[in-house]
Amino acid sequence: MDRHLNLIKTDYQETEKRVFPRFPFTYLTFKSKEADSRVFEVKDISANGMQLCLKDGGHDFIPGTEIDGTLHWKGATLEALGNVKWVRGQQLGVAFVLSSVFEKDVKNFLSVENIVAGMRPIHSSGLDIEMPANLKYWLRADGPVEIFVWHHNDGEVSRFQIILMDRFLEWEDGKGLKTGNVADKKDLDTPLVKEDEFVFRFDESVDEDIVIFAQSVVKELPDDYLPDSAREFLKTKLGL
């Protein structure tokens, strides 16, 4: 349990680490318009940029180069142009080239409707996924949104996190609701476990826009994705 909740204190701010299991594949992809049309997995995405990972083969992208292509996600597509900001082996950090038209298009692409359509319950998927101790429910919509619900040993909810692109929301028993930014994310792979470590930077006060976003996602979840008790618990703590 301790490795999933770890406080870091600095002279300037307080951040916290969280370790979450990583799903082995994604339906959210980016196909570049280069001659060989490389297809990248989209590990993270927001309205401002994305993190890409090339599973097979190599690439020639370096920081400062332009990347042009098409995002594909469950039947939805989006033409996207970006600049490579960093490269770590097979992974790229990309900042979108923003315009008034693209900002509208990416907002539609990352709409609540598309997020919910892409959401699936990993805890009841029937796949051979290793669930951490006390993680009871795990909902995932590829890159944009994930929901984690943890239980105490007695079965009561201890905390939940909702990762909303580059933002997050967390409720913890005895501490209440908090919001903040995803400050960093890195792989913690071992031969037996695939995990991601997130560093969360908390807001000074709860960001109501993030709460409203989380409310809109939870309200639209299909009935069979969570039992009624868990759904009502999330709604109550989110103020629904």
mmCIF file of C-alpha atoms in Angstrom:
data_model
loop_
_atom_site.group_PDB
_atom_site.id
_atom_site.type_symbol
_atom_site.label_atom_id
_atom_site.label_comp_id
_atom_site.label_asym_id
_atom_site.label_seq_id
_atom_site.Cartn_x
_atom_site.Cartn_y
_atom_site.Cartn_z
ATOM 1 C CA MET A 1 0.000 0.000 0.000
ATOM 2 C CA ASP A 2 2.757 2.495 0.963
ATOM 3 C CA ARG A 3 4.316 2.499 -2.482
ATOM 4 C CA HIS A 4 1.038 3.722 -3.958
ATOM 5 C CA LEU A 5 0.897 6.775 -1.688
ATOM 6 C CA ASN A 6 4.098 8.653 -0.972
ATOM 7 C CA LEU A 7 4.428 12.255 0.233
ATOM 8 C CA ILE A 8 7.285 14.430 -1.025
ATOM 9 C CA LYS A 9 8.065 17.669 0.796
ATOM 10 C CA THR A 10 10.160 20.444 -0.751
ATOM 11 C CA ASP A 11 10.996 24.005 0.249
ATOM 12 C CA TYR A 12 8.697 25.401 -2.426
ATOM 13 C CA GLN A 13 5.659 23.169 -2.622
ATOM 14 C CA GLU A 14 4.139 19.875 -1.650
ATOM 15 C CA THR A 15 3.706 17.167 -4.237
ATOM 16 C CA GLU A 16 2.761 13.530 -3.934
ATOM 17 C CA LYS A 17 3.621 10.400 -5.878
ATOM 18 C CA ARG A 18 1.085 7.805 -6.923
ATOM 19 C CA VAL A 19 1.840 4.443 -8.521
ATOM 20 C CA PHE A 20 -0.817 2.949 -10.790
ATOM 21 C CA PRO A 21 -0.955 -0.200 -12.904
ATOM 22 C CA ARG A 22 -0.527 0.318 -16.647
ATOM 23 C CA PHE A 23 -2.869 -1.201 -19.187
ATOM 24 C CA PRO A 24 -0.788 -3.035 -21.851
ATOM 25 C CA PHE A 25 -2.319 -1.461 -24.967
ATOM 26 C CA THR A 26 -4.430 1.447 -26.180
ATOM 27 C CA TYR A 27 -6.966 2.062 -28.916
ATOM 28 C CA LEU A 28 -5.857 5.705 -29.155
ATOM 29 C CA THR A 29 -3.191 6.003 -31.864
ATOM 30 C CA PHE A 30 -1.417 8.628 -33.962
ATOM 31 C CA LYS A 31 -0.451 7.837 -37.571
ATOM 32 C CA SER A 32 2.227 10.136 -38.938
ATOM 33 C CA LYS A 33 2.160 11.397 -42.522
ATOM 34 C CA GLU A 34 5.746 10.431 -43.224
ATOM 35 C CA ALA A 35 6.502 8.066 -46.085
ATOM 36 C CA ASP A 36 6.519 5.003 -43.818
ATOM 37 C CA SER A 37 3.388 6.153 -41.918
ATOM 38 C CA ARG A 38 4.545 5.150 -38.443
ATOM 39 C CA VAL A 39 1.753 4.393 -35.983
ATOM 40 C CA PHE A 40 2.365 5.543 -32.414
ATOM 41 C CA GLU A 41 0.411 4.686 -29.294
ATOM 42 C CA VAL A 42 -0.847 7.803 -27.514
ATOM 43 C CA LYS A 43 0.124 7.386 -23.865
ATOM 44 C CA ASP A 44 -1.221 10.760 -22.728
ATOM 45 C CA ILE A 45 -3.138 13.571 -24.366
ATOM 46 C CA SER A 46 -4.604 16.951 -23.476
ATOM 47 C CA ALA A 47 -5.858 19.947 -25.421
ATOM 48 C CA ASN A 48 -2.263 21.232 -25.631
ATOM 49 C CA GLY A 49 -0.231 18.173 -26.538
ATOM 50 C CA MET A 50 0.386 14.449 -26.314
ATOM 51 C CA GLN A 51 2.947 11.822 -25.374
ATOM 52 C CA LEU A 52 3.606 9.206 -28.047
ATOM 53 C CA CYS A 53 5.250 5.803 -27.882
ATOM 54 C CA LEU A 54 6.498 3.758 -30.834
ATOM 55 C CA LYS A 55 6.258 0.063 -29.974
ATOM 56 C CA ASP A 56 8.165 -1.330 -32.958
ATOM 57 C CA GLY A 57 10.985 0.044 -35.066
ATOM 58 C CA GLY A 58 12.789 3.349 -34.816
ATOM 59 C CA HIS A 59 12.125 6.975 -35.670
ATOM 60 C CA ASP A 60 14.107 10.020 -36.736
ATOM 61 C CA PHE A 61 12.340 12.679 -34.665
ATOM 62 C CA ILE A 62 14.457 15.030 -32.567
ATOM 63 C CA PRO A 63 13.430 17.972 -30.371
ATOM 64 C CA GLY A 64 12.391 20.941 -32.505
ATOM 65 C CA THR A 65 11.137 18.937 -35.468
ATOM 66 C CA GLU A 66 7.563 19.043 -36.732
ATOM 67 C CA ILE A 67 5.246 16.047 -36.662
ATOM 68 C CA ASP A 68 2.057 15.867 -38.698
ATOM 69 C CA GLY A 69 -0.560 13.131 -38.732
ATOM 70 C CA THR A 70 -3.959 11.812 -37.682
ATOM 71 C CA LEU A 71 -5.270 10.754 -34.293
ATOM 72 C CA HIS A 72 -7.595 7.727 -34.343
ATOM 73 C CA TRP A 73 -9.815 6.744 -31.425
ATOM 74 C CA LYS A 74 -12.822 4.423 -31.538
ATOM 75 C CA GLY A 75 -14.005 5.703 -34.916
ATOM 76 C CA ALA A 76 -13.181 9.376 -34.205
ATOM 77 C CA THR A 77 -10.306 11.068 -36.058
ATOM 78 C CA LEU A 78 -8.440 14.348 -35.679
ATOM 79 C CA GLU A 79 -5.794 15.899 -37.947
ATOM 80 C CA ALA A 80 -3.013 17.203 -35.708
ATOM 81 C CA LEU A 81 0.191 19.158 -36.274
ATOM 82 C CA GLY A 82 2.747 19.468 -33.500
ATOM 83 C CA ASN A 83 6.313 20.205 -32.506
ATOM 84 C CA VAL A 84 8.472 17.573 -30.817
ATOM 85 C CA LYS A 85 9.559 18.938 -27.426
ATOM 86 C CA TRP A 86 11.504 15.975 -26.080
ATOM 87 C CA VAL A 87 12.593 12.471 -27.074
ATOM 88 C CA ARG A 88 13.277 9.551 -24.709
ATOM 89 C CA GLY A 89 14.055 6.491 -26.784
ATOM 90 C CA GLN A 90 10.806 5.413 -28.416
ATOM 91 C CA GLN A 91 8.780 8.106 -26.637
ATOM 92 C CA LEU A 92 8.047 11.633 -27.841
ATOM 93 C CA GLY A 93 6.581 14.651 -26.119
ATOM 94 C CA VAL A 94 4.595 16.735 -28.608
ATOM 95 C CA ALA A 95 3.079 20.218 -28.260
ATOM 96 C CA PHE A 96 0.193 20.882 -30.628
ATOM 97 C CA VAL A 97 0.339 23.809 -33.031
ATOM 98 C CA LEU A 98 -2.768 25.591 -31.817
ATOM 99 C CA SER A 99 -5.278 27.562 -33.849
ATOM 100 C CA SER A 100 -8.884 28.592 -33.253
ATOM 101 C CA VAL A 101 -10.095 25.797 -35.540
ATOM 102 C CA PHE A 102 -7.861 23.114 -34.008
ATOM 103 C CA GLU A 103 -8.759 24.126 -30.443
ATOM 104 C CA LYS A 104 -12.433 23.567 -31.290
ATOM 105 C CA ASP A 105 -11.681 20.257 -33.032
ATOM 106 C CA VAL A 106 -9.546 18.862 -30.194
ATOM 107 C CA LYS A 107 -12.204 19.855 -27.670
ATOM 108 C CA ASN A 108 -14.746 17.835 -29.651
ATOM 109 C CA PHE A 109 -12.308 14.917 -30.008
ATOM 110 C CA LEU A 110 -11.760 14.873 -26.231
ATOM 111 C CA SER A 111 -15.417 15.441 -25.397
ATOM 112 C CA VAL A 112 -17.148 13.670 -22.520
ATOM 113 C CA GLU A 113 -19.142 11.676 -25.081
ATOM 114 C CA ASN A 114 -15.976 10.320 -26.720
ATOM 115 C CA ILE A 115 -14.303 9.707 -23.360
ATOM 116 C CA VAL A 116 -17.243 7.657 -22.074
ATOM 117 C CA ALA A 117 -17.515 5.793 -25.384
ATOM 118 C CA GLY A 118 -13.853 4.817 -25.013
ATOM 119 C CA MET A 119 -14.128 3.926 -21.324
ATOM 120 C CA ARG A 120 -14.014 0.295 -20.224
ATOM 121 C CA PRO A 121 -13.944 -1.443 -16.818
ATOM 122 C CA ILE A 122 -10.553 -3.132 -16.515
ATOM 123 C CA HIS A 123 -11.510 -4.784 -13.201
ATOM 124 C CA SER A 124 -14.173 -6.883 -14.961
ATOM 125 C CA SER A 125 -12.625 -7.148 -18.423
ATOM 126 C CA GLY A 126 -11.692 -10.803 -18.111
ATOM 127 C CA LEU A 127 -8.133 -9.941 -19.139
ATOM 128 C CA ASP A 128 -5.131 -11.226 -17.213
ATOM 129 C CA ILE A 129 -4.311 -7.856 -15.625
ATOM 130 C CA GLU A 130 -2.514 -7.731 -12.271
ATOM 131 C CA MET A 131 -4.521 -5.497 -9.910
ATOM 132 C CA PRO A 132 -2.656 -3.879 -6.974
ATOM 133 C CA ALA A 133 -3.772 -4.735 -3.462
ATOM 134 C CA ASN A 134 -6.971 -2.923 -2.454
ATOM 135 C CA LEU A 135 -7.613 -1.512 -5.939
ATOM 136 C CA LYS A 136 -11.262 -2.485 -6.329
ATOM 137 C CA TYR A 137 -12.381 -0.706 -9.512
ATOM 138 C CA TRP A 138 -10.390 0.593 -12.486
ATOM 139 C CA LEU A 139 -12.016 2.352 -15.430
ATOM 140 C CA ARG A 140 -9.909 3.430 -18.378
ATOM 141 C CA ALA A 141 -10.523 5.566 -21.473
ATOM 142 C CA ASP A 142 -7.111 5.077 -23.120
ATOM 143 C CA GLY A 143 -5.027 8.263 -22.820
ATOM 144 C CA PRO A 144 -7.425 10.946 -21.567
ATOM 145 C CA VAL A 145 -9.151 9.617 -18.431
ATOM 146 C CA GLU A 146 -8.712 6.893 -15.812
ATOM 147 C CA ILE A 147 -10.664 6.244 -12.613
ATOM 148 C CA PHE A 148 -9.177 4.261 -9.695
ATOM 149 C CA VAL A 149 -11.245 3.287 -6.625
ATOM 150 C CA TRP A 150 -9.403 1.799 -3.626
ATOM 151 C CA HIS A 151 -10.883 -0.021 -0.613
ATOM 152 C CA HIS A 152 -9.860 -0.513 3.006
ATOM 153 C CA ASN A 153 -9.472 -4.114 4.146
ATOM 154 C CA ASP A 154 -12.993 -3.920 5.601
ATOM 155 C CA GLY A 155 -14.440 -3.160 2.165
ATOM 156 C CA GLU A 156 -15.097 0.564 2.648
ATOM 157 C CA VAL A 157 -13.754 3.031 0.062
ATOM 158 C CA SER A 158 -10.435 4.485 1.201
ATOM 159 C CA ARG A 159 -9.797 6.833 -1.721
ATOM 160 C CA PHE A 160 -10.353 7.375 -5.408
ATOM 161 C CA GLN A 161 -8.489 9.211 -8.143
ATOM 162 C CA ILE A 162 -9.766 10.500 -11.460
ATOM 163 C CA ILE A 163 -7.008 11.428 -13.916
ATOM 164 C CA LEU A 164 -8.364 13.921 -16.435
ATOM 165 C CA MET A 165 -5.676 14.389 -19.100
ATOM 166 C CA ASP A 166 -3.039 16.657 -17.481
ATOM 167 C CA ARG A 167 -5.223 17.320 -14.425
ATOM 168 C CA PHE A 168 -6.449 15.074 -11.622
ATOM 169 C CA LEU A 169 -8.930 14.860 -8.783
ATOM 170 C CA GLU A 170 -8.580 12.789 -5.615
ATOM 171 C CA TRP A 171 -10.746 12.001 -2.609
ATOM 172 C CA GLU A 172 -9.162 10.317 0.406
ATOM 173 C CA ASP A 173 -10.828 9.132 3.589
ATOM 174 C CA GLY A 174 -10.185 11.691 6.329
ATOM 175 C CA LYS A 175 -8.720 14.266 3.933
ATOM 176 C CA GLY A 176 -11.552 15.038 1.525
ATOM 177 C CA LEU A 177 -11.381 16.268 -2.055
ATOM 178 C CA LYS A 178 -8.260 17.703 -3.725
ATOM 179 C CA THR A 179 -7.364 18.697 -7.280
ATOM 180 C CA GLY A 180 -4.120 19.454 -9.067
ATOM 181 C CA ASN A 181 -1.792 18.957 -12.020
ATOM 182 C CA VAL A 182 0.011 15.863 -13.225
ATOM 183 C CA ALA A 183 3.523 17.282 -12.835
ATOM 184 C CA ASP A 184 5.397 14.224 -14.098
ATOM 185 C CA LYS A 185 4.893 10.627 -15.162
ATOM 186 C CA LYS A 186 7.399 7.824 -15.737
ATOM 187 C CA ASP A 187 7.490 4.072 -16.273
ATOM 188 C CA LEU A 188 8.342 1.784 -13.365
ATOM 189 C CA ASP A 189 8.609 -1.437 -15.319
ATOM 190 C CA THR A 190 9.978 -4.640 -13.827
ATOM 191 C CA PRO A 191 10.034 -8.114 -15.394
ATOM 192 C CA LEU A 192 6.767 -8.910 -13.583
ATOM 193 C CA VAL A 193 4.910 -5.610 -13.261
ATOM 194 C CA LYS A 194 4.036 -2.746 -15.601
ATOM 195 C CA GLU A 195 3.383 0.432 -13.626
ATOM 196 C CA ASP A 196 3.377 4.213 -14.035
ATOM 197 C CA GLU A 197 4.514 6.652 -11.365
ATOM 198 C CA PHE A 198 2.658 9.959 -11.338
ATOM 199 C CA VAL A 199 3.770 13.079 -9.474
ATOM 200 C CA PHE A 200 0.765 15.191 -8.509
ATOM 201 C CA ARG A 201 1.090 18.901 -7.706
ATOM 202 C CA PHE A 202 -1.897 19.989 -5.676
ATOM 203 C CA ASP A 203 -3.947 23.168 -6.114
ATOM 204 C CA GLU A 204 -4.183 25.506 -3.124
ATOM 205 C CA SER A 205 -7.947 25.056 -3.262
ATOM 206 C CA VAL A 206 -10.271 22.697 -5.120
ATOM 207 C CA ASP A 207 -10.601 23.606 -8.815
ATOM 208 C CA GLU A 208 -14.341 23.591 -9.479
ATOM 209 C CA ASP A 209 -13.834 23.237 -13.251
ATOM 210 C CA ILE A 210 -12.078 19.904 -12.696
ATOM 211 C CA VAL A 211 -14.843 18.789 -10.331
ATOM 212 C CA ILE A 212 -17.466 19.653 -12.978
ATOM 213 C CA PHE A 213 -15.505 17.723 -15.615
ATOM 214 C CA ALA A 214 -15.279 14.693 -13.304
ATOM 215 C CA GLN A 215 -18.995 14.959 -12.514
ATOM 216 C CA SER A 216 -19.879 14.940 -16.208
ATOM 217 C CA VAL A 217 -17.807 11.782 -16.811
ATOM 218 C CA VAL A 218 -19.169 9.883 -13.805
ATOM 219 C CA LYS A 219 -22.775 10.798 -14.644
ATOM 220 C CA GLU A 220 -22.463 9.285 -18.130
ATOM 221 C CA LEU A 221 -20.810 5.994 -17.174
ATOM 222 C CA PRO A 222 -22.768 2.929 -18.327
ATOM 223 C CA ASP A 223 -24.750 1.276 -15.523
ATOM 224 C CA ASP A 224 -22.778 -1.962 -15.620
ATOM 225 C CA TYR A 225 -19.341 -0.340 -15.274
ATOM 226 C CA LEU A 226 -19.642 0.153 -11.502
ATOM 227 C CA PRO A 227 -21.946 -1.315 -8.861
ATOM 228 C CA ASP A 228 -24.591 1.092 -7.582
ATOM 229 C CA SER A 229 -22.869 1.499 -4.221
ATOM 230 C CA ALA A 230 -19.562 2.621 -5.799
ATOM 231 C CA ARG A 231 -21.292 4.880 -8.309
ATOM 232 C CA GLU A 232 -23.342 6.597 -5.601
ATOM 233 C CA PHE A 233 -20.238 6.997 -3.437
ATOM 234 C CA LEU A 234 -18.388 8.798 -6.232
ATOM 235 C CA LYS A 235 -21.413 10.976 -6.958
ATOM 236 C CA THR A 236 -21.771 11.949 -3.315
ATOM 237 C CA LYS A 237 -18.112 12.902 -2.888
ATOM 238 C CA LEU A 238 -18.217 14.859 -6.171
ATOM 239 C CA GLY A 239 -21.274 16.783 -5.019
ATOM 240 C CA LEU A 240 -23.801 15.242 -7.434
#
